[in-house]
Short mmCIF file of C-alpha atoms and ligand atoms in Angstrom, two decimals:
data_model
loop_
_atom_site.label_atom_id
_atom_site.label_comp_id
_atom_site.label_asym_id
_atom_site.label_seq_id
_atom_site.Cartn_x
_atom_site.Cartn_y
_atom_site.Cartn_z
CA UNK F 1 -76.13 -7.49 30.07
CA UNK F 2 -77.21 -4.20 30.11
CA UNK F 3 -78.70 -2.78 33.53
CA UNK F 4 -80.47 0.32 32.68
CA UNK F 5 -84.34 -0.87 32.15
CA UNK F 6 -86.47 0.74 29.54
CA UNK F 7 -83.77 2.69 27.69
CA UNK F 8 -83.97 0.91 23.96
CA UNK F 9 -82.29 3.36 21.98
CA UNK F 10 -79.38 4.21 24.37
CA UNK F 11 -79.04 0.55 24.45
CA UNK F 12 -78.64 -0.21 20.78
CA UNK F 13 -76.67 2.96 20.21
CA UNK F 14 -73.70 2.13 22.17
CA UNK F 15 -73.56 -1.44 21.12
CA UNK F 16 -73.42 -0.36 17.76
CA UNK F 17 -70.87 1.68 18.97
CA UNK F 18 -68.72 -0.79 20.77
CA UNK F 19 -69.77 -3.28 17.83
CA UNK F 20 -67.54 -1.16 15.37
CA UNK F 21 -64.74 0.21 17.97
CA UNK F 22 -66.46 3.69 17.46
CA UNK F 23 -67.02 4.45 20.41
CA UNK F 24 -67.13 8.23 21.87
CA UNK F 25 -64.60 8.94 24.71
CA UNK F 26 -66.67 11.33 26.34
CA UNK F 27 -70.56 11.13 27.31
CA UNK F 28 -72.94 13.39 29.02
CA UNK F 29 -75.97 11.47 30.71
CA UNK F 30 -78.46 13.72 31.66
CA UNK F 31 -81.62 12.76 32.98
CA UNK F 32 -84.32 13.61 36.00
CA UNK F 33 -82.92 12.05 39.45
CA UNK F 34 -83.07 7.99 39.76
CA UNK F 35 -83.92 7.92 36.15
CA UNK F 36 -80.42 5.29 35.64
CA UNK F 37 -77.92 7.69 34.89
CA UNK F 38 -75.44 6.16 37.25
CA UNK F 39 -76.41 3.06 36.53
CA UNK F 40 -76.24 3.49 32.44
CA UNK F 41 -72.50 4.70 33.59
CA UNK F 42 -71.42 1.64 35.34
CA UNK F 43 -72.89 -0.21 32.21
CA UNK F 44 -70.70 1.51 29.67
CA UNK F 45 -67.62 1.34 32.35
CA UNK F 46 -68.25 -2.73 32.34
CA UNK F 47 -68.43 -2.70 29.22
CA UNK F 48 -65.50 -1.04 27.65
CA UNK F 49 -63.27 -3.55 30.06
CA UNK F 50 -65.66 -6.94 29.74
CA UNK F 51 -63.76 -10.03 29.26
CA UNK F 52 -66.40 -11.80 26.95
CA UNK F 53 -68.86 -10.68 23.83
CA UNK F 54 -71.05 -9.38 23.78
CA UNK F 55 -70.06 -6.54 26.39
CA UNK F 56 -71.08 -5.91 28.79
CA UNK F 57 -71.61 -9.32 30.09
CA UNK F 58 -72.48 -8.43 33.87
CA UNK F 59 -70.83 -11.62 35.02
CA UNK F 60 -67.02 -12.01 34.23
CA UNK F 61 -64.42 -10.97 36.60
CA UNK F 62 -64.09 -7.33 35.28
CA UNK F 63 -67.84 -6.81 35.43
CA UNK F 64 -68.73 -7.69 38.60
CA UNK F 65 -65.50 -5.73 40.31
CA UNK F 66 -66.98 -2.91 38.50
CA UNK F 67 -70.57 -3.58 39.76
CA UNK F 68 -69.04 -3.73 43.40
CA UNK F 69 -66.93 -0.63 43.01
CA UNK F 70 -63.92 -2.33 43.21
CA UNK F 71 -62.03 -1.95 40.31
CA UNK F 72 -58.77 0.25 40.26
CA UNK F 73 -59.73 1.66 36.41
CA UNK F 74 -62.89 2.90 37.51
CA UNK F 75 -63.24 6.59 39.46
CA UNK F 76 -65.85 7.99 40.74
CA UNK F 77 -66.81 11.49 41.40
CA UNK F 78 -69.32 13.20 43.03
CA UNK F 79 -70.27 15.38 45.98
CA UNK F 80 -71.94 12.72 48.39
CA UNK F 81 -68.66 10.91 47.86
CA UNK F 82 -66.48 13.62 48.82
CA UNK F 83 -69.41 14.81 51.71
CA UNK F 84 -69.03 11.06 53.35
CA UNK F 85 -65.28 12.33 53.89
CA UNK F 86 -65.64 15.41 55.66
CA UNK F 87 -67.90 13.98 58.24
CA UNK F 88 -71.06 15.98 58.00
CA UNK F 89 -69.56 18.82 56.18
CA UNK F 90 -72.12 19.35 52.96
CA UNK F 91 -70.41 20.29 49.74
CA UNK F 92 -71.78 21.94 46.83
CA UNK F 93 -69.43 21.88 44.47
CA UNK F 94 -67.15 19.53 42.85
CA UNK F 95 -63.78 21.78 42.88
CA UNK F 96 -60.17 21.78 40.68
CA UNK F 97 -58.13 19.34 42.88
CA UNK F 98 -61.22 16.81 42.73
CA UNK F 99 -60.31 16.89 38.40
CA UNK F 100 -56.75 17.08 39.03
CA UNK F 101 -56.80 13.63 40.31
CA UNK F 102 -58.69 12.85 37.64
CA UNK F 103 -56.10 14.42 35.21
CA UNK F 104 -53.42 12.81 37.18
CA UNK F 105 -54.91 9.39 37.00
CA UNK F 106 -55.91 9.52 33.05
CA UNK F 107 -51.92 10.48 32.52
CA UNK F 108 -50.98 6.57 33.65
CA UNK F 109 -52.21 3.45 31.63
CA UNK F 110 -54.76 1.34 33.02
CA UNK F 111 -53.84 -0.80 36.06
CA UNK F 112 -56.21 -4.03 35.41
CA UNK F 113 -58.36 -3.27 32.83
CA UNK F 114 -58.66 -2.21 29.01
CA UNK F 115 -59.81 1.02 29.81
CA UNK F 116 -59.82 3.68 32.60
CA UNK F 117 -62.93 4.90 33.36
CA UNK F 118 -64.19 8.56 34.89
CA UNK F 119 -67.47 9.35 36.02
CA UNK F 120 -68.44 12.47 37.42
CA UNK F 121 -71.56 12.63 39.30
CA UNK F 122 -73.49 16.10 39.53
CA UNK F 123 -71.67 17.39 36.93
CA UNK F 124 -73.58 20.60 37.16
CA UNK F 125 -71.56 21.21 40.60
CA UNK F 126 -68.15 21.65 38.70
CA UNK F 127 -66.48 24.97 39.61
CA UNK F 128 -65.52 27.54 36.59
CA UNK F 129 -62.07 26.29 36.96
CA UNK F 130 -62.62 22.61 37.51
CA UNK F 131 -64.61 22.70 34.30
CA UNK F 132 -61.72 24.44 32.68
CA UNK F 133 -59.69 21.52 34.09
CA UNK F 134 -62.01 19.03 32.54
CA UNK F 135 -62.09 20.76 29.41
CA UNK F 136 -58.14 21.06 29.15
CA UNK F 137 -57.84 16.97 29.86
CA UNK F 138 -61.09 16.36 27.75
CA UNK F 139 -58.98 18.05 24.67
CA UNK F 140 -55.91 16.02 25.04
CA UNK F 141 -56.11 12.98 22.64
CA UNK F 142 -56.59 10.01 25.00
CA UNK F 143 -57.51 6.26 23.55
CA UNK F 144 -57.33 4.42 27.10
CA UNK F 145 -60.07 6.34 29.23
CA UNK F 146 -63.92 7.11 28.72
CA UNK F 147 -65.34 10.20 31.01
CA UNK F 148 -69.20 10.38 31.87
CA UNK F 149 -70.64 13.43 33.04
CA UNK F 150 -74.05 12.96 34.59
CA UNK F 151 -76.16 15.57 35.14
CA UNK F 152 -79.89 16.41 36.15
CA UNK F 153 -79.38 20.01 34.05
CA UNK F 154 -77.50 19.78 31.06
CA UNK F 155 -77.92 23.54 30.93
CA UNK F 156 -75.30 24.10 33.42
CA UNK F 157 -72.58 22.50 31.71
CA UNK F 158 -70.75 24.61 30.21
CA UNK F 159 -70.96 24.70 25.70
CA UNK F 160 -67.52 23.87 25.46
CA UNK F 161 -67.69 21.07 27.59
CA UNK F 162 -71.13 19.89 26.21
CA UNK F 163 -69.52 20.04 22.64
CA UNK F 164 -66.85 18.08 23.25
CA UNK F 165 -69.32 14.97 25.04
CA UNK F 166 -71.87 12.61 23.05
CA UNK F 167 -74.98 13.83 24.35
CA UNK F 168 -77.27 11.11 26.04
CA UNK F 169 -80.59 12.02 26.90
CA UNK F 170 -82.27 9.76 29.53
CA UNK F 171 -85.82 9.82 29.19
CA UNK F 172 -89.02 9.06 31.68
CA UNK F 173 -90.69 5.63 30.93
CA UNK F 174 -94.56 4.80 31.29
CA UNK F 175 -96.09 4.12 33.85
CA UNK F 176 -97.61 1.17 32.59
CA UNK F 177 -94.43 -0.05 31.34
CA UNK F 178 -92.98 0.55 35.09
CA UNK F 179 -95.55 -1.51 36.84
CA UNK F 180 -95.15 -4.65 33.62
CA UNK F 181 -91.44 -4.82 34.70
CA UNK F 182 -91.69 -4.82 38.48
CA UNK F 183 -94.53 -7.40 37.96
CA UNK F 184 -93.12 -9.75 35.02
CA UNK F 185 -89.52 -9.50 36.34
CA UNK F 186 -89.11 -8.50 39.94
CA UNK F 187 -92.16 -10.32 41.25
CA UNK F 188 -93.68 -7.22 42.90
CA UNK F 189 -97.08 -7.30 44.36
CA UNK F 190 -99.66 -6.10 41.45
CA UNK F 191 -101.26 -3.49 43.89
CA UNK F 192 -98.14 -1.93 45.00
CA UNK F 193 -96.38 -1.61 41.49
CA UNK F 194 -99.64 0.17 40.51
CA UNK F 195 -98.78 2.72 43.34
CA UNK F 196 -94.92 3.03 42.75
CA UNK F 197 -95.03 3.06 39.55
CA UNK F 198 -97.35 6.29 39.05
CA UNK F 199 -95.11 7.51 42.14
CA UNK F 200 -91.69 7.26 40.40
CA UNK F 201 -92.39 9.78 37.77
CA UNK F 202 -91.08 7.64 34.84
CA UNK F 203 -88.00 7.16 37.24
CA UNK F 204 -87.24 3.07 36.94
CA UNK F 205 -84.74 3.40 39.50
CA UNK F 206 -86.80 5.24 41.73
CA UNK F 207 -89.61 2.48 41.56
CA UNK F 208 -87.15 -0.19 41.50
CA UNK F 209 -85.82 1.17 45.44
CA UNK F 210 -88.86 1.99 46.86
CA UNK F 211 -89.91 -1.51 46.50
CA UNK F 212 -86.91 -2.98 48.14
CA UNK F 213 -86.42 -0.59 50.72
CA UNK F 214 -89.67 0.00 52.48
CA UNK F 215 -87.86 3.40 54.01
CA UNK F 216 -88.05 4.86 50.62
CA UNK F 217 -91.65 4.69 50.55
CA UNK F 218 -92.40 5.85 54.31
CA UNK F 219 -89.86 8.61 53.85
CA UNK F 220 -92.04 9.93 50.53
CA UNK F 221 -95.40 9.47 52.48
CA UNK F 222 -93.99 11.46 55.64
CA UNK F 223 -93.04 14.27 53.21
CA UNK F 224 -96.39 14.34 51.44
CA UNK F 225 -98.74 13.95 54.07
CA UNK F 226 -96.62 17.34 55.58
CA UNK F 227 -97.50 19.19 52.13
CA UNK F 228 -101.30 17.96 52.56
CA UNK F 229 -101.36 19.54 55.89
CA UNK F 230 -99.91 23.03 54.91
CA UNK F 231 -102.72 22.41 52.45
CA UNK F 232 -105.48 22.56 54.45
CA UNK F 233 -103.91 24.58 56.99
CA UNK F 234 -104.36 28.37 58.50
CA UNK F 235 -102.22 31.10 56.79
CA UNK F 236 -99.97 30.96 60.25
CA UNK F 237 -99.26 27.50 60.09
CA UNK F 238 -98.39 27.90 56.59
CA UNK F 239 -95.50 30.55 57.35
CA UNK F 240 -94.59 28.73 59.97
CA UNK F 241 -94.20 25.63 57.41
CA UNK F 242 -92.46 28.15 54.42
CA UNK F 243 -89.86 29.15 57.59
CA UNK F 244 -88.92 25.13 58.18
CA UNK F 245 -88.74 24.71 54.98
CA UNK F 246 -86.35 27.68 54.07
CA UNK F 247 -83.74 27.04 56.74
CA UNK F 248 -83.58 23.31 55.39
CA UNK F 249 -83.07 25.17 51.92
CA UNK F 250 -80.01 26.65 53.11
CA UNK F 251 -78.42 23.28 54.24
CA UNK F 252 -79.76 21.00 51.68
CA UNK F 253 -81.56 22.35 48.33
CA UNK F 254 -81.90 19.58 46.68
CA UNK F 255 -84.35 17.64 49.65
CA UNK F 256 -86.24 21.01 49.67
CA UNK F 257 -86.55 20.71 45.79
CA UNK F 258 -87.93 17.10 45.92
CA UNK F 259 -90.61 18.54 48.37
CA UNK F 260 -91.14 21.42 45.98
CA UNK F 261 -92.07 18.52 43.24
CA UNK F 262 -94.14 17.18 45.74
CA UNK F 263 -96.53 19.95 45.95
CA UNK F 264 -96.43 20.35 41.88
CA UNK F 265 -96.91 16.49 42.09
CA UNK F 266 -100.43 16.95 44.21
CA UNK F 267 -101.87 20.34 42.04
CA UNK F 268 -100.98 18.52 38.82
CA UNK F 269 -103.41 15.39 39.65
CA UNK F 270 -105.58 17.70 40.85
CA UNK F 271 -105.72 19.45 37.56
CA UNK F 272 -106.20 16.00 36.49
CA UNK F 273 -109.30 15.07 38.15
CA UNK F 274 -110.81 18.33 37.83
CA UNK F 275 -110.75 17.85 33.90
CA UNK F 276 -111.55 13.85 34.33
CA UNK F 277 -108.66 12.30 33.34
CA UNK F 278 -108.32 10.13 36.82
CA UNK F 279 -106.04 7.61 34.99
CA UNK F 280 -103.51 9.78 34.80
CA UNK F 281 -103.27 10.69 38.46
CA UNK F 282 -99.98 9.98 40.38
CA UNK F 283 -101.15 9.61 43.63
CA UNK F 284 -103.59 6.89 43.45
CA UNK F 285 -103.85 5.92 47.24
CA UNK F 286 -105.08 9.53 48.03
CA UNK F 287 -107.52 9.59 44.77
CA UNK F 288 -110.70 9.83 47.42
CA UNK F 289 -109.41 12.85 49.03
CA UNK F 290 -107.88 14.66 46.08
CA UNK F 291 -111.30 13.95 44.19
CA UNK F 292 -112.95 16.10 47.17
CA UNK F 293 -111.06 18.56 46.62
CA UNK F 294 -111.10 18.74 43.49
CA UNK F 295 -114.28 19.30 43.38
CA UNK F 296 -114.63 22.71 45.68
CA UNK F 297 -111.73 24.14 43.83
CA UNK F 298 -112.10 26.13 40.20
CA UNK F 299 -109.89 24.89 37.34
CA UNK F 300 -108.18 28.75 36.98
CA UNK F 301 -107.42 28.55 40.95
CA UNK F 302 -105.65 25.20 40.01
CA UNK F 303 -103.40 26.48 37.11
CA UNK F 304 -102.42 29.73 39.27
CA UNK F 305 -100.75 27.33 42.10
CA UNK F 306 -99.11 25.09 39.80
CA UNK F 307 -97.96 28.25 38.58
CA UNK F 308 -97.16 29.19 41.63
CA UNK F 309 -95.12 26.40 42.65
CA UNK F 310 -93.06 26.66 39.20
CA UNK F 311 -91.99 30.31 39.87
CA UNK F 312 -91.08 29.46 43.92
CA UNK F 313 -88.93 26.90 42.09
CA UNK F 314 -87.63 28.99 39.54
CA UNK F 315 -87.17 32.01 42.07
CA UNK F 316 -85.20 29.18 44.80
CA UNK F 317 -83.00 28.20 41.76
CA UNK F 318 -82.33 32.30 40.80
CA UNK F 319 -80.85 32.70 44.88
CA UNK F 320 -83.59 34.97 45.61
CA UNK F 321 -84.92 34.68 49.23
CA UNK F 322 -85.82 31.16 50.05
CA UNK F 323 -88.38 32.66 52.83
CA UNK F 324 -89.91 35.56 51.13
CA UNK F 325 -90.18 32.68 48.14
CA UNK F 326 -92.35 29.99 49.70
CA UNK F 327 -94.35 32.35 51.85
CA UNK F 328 -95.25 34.63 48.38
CA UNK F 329 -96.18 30.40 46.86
CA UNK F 330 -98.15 30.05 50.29
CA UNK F 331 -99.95 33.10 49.98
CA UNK F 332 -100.97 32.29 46.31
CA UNK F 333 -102.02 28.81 46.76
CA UNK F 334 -105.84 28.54 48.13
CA UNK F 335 -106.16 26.95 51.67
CA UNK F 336 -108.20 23.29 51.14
CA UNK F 337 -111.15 22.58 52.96
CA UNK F 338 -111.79 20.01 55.48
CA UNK F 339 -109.44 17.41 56.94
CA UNK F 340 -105.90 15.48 55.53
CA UNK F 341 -106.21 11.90 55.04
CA UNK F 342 -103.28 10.11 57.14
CA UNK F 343 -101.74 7.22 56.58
ZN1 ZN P 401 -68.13 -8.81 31.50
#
């Protein structure tokens, strides 16, 4: 059975695939964050050593070692793995001796299953030479192994590599669809699907979390109700906000991005209510307040901060100064009248 949820065409194209033995020894899964990259990975890495048919089955020995990362055919890669190790230490990028061991391990046969398995999280993080280290092992004819490179950016893999990989695109998923599947199949509560769902940004796996882990949730309502106080507060509280936010920048980009997507997040259902599409908007259980301000703000003044916001990210993602960046976004962005709702 196949894990990743809402993903019909991947689905039928690799069982066609393993159908006719035609399968391609090198994927890359790329995708926005949660969307069931990892997830589609440990699929195909059951499936190319499942014991029954038709693969993968999700149940036989082979699967479920796989499912409990237990299985000696099946490596991986990525930097929180290696960051657990060096207690506290944050990586950023997945380096040569990290592929080596990869290289190393493709050269012997499998130990228990049919095929070795390689899957390298944040591929994107590769250095120049581990990707020339990839590239060198990717080129070497092998018939026992399958590599998956997952990525949020399939722009920063390098062409060579990219060219050499069968190119799976994972897409966002309705809303609606969302909320029918935590409903029909994981018994969620109608009233908070409807929330998580429009929260998860097409993400499945997001949506699928948050409503098991109750954390998830508080930890995304803690961040936003932070971005709607720097909305409605004074210019000075605003740097002071751009300065917090820059020094966490400089120890951990991507948590600073995902707060970056929440203030994109908030101006884009703003731009929604504004031109009265409020069945579109993400953040449902703040509709009343959004709606208010909506209404004292002008449609151009909305489209220059989500503007805004896209260039701060653009400008964070060129290097350029992570301060100077999000106070230039706070300065552009009009301060909202009247109080935050908390929750
Ligand atoms: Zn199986």
């Amino acid at each position: 059975m196949w894990r990743i949820t809402g993903q019909e065409d991947v689905v039928s194209l690799l069982s066609r695939g393993l159908e006719k033995k035609s399968l391609a020894h090198a994927f890359l899964i790329s995708g926005p964050p949660h969307i069931g990259k990892m997830t589609l990975a440990v699929d195909i890495a059951q499936a190319v050593n499942c014991l029954k048919i038709p693969p993968p089955c999700g149940k036989c020995q082979s699967c479920l070692k796989i499912q409990q990362g237990k299985h000696a055919d099946v490596h991986v890669i990525s930097l929180a793995a290696q960051n657990d190790e060096e207690e506290g230490k944050t990586r950023t990028e997945i380096s040569i001796d990290d592929i080596r061991q990869i290289q190393h391990a493709v050269s012997l046969p499998p130990f228990e299953g049919k095929h070795k398995a390689f899957i390298i999280d944040d591929a994107e993080s590769m250095s120049i030479e581990a990707a020339n280290c990839l590239l060198k092992t990717l080129e070497e004819p092998v018939t026992q192994a399958v590599f998956m490179l997952l990525t949020t950016n399939a722009s920063l893999i390098p062409e060579t590599i990219v060219s050499r990989c069968q190119k799976i695109s994972l897409k966002p998923i309705a809303a609606s669809e969302i909320e029918k599947i935590l409903i029909k199949d994981y018994d969620i509560d109608s009233q908070k699907a409807a929330v998580l769902s429009r929260l998860s940004h097409g993400c499945f796996g997001w949506a699928l979390s948050a409503a098991q882990d109750e954390k998830i949730l508080e930890d995304y309502f803690e961040k936003r109700s932070r971005v709607l106080e720097a909305m409605a507060a004074s210019l000075q509280e605003r740097f002071s906000y751009a300065g917090t936010l820059s020094t966490q920048f400089s120890k951990d980009r991507a948590s600073v991005y995902g707060i970056m997507d929440v203030w994109l997040d908030i101006w884009r259902d703003l731009l929604l209510l504004k031109t009265g599409l409020p069945d579109s908007v993400n953040n449902i259980d703040i509709a009343g307040q959004l709606k208010q301000w909506a209404a004292t703000i002008g449609l151009n003044a909305i489209r220059d901060s989500i503007q805004a916001i896209q260039e701060a990210k653009i400008q964070l993602a060129l290097n350029a100064n992570a301060r100077l960046v999000l106070e230039v976004m706070m300065l552009d962005i009009p301060v909202m009248a009247g109080n935050t709702v908390k929750r």
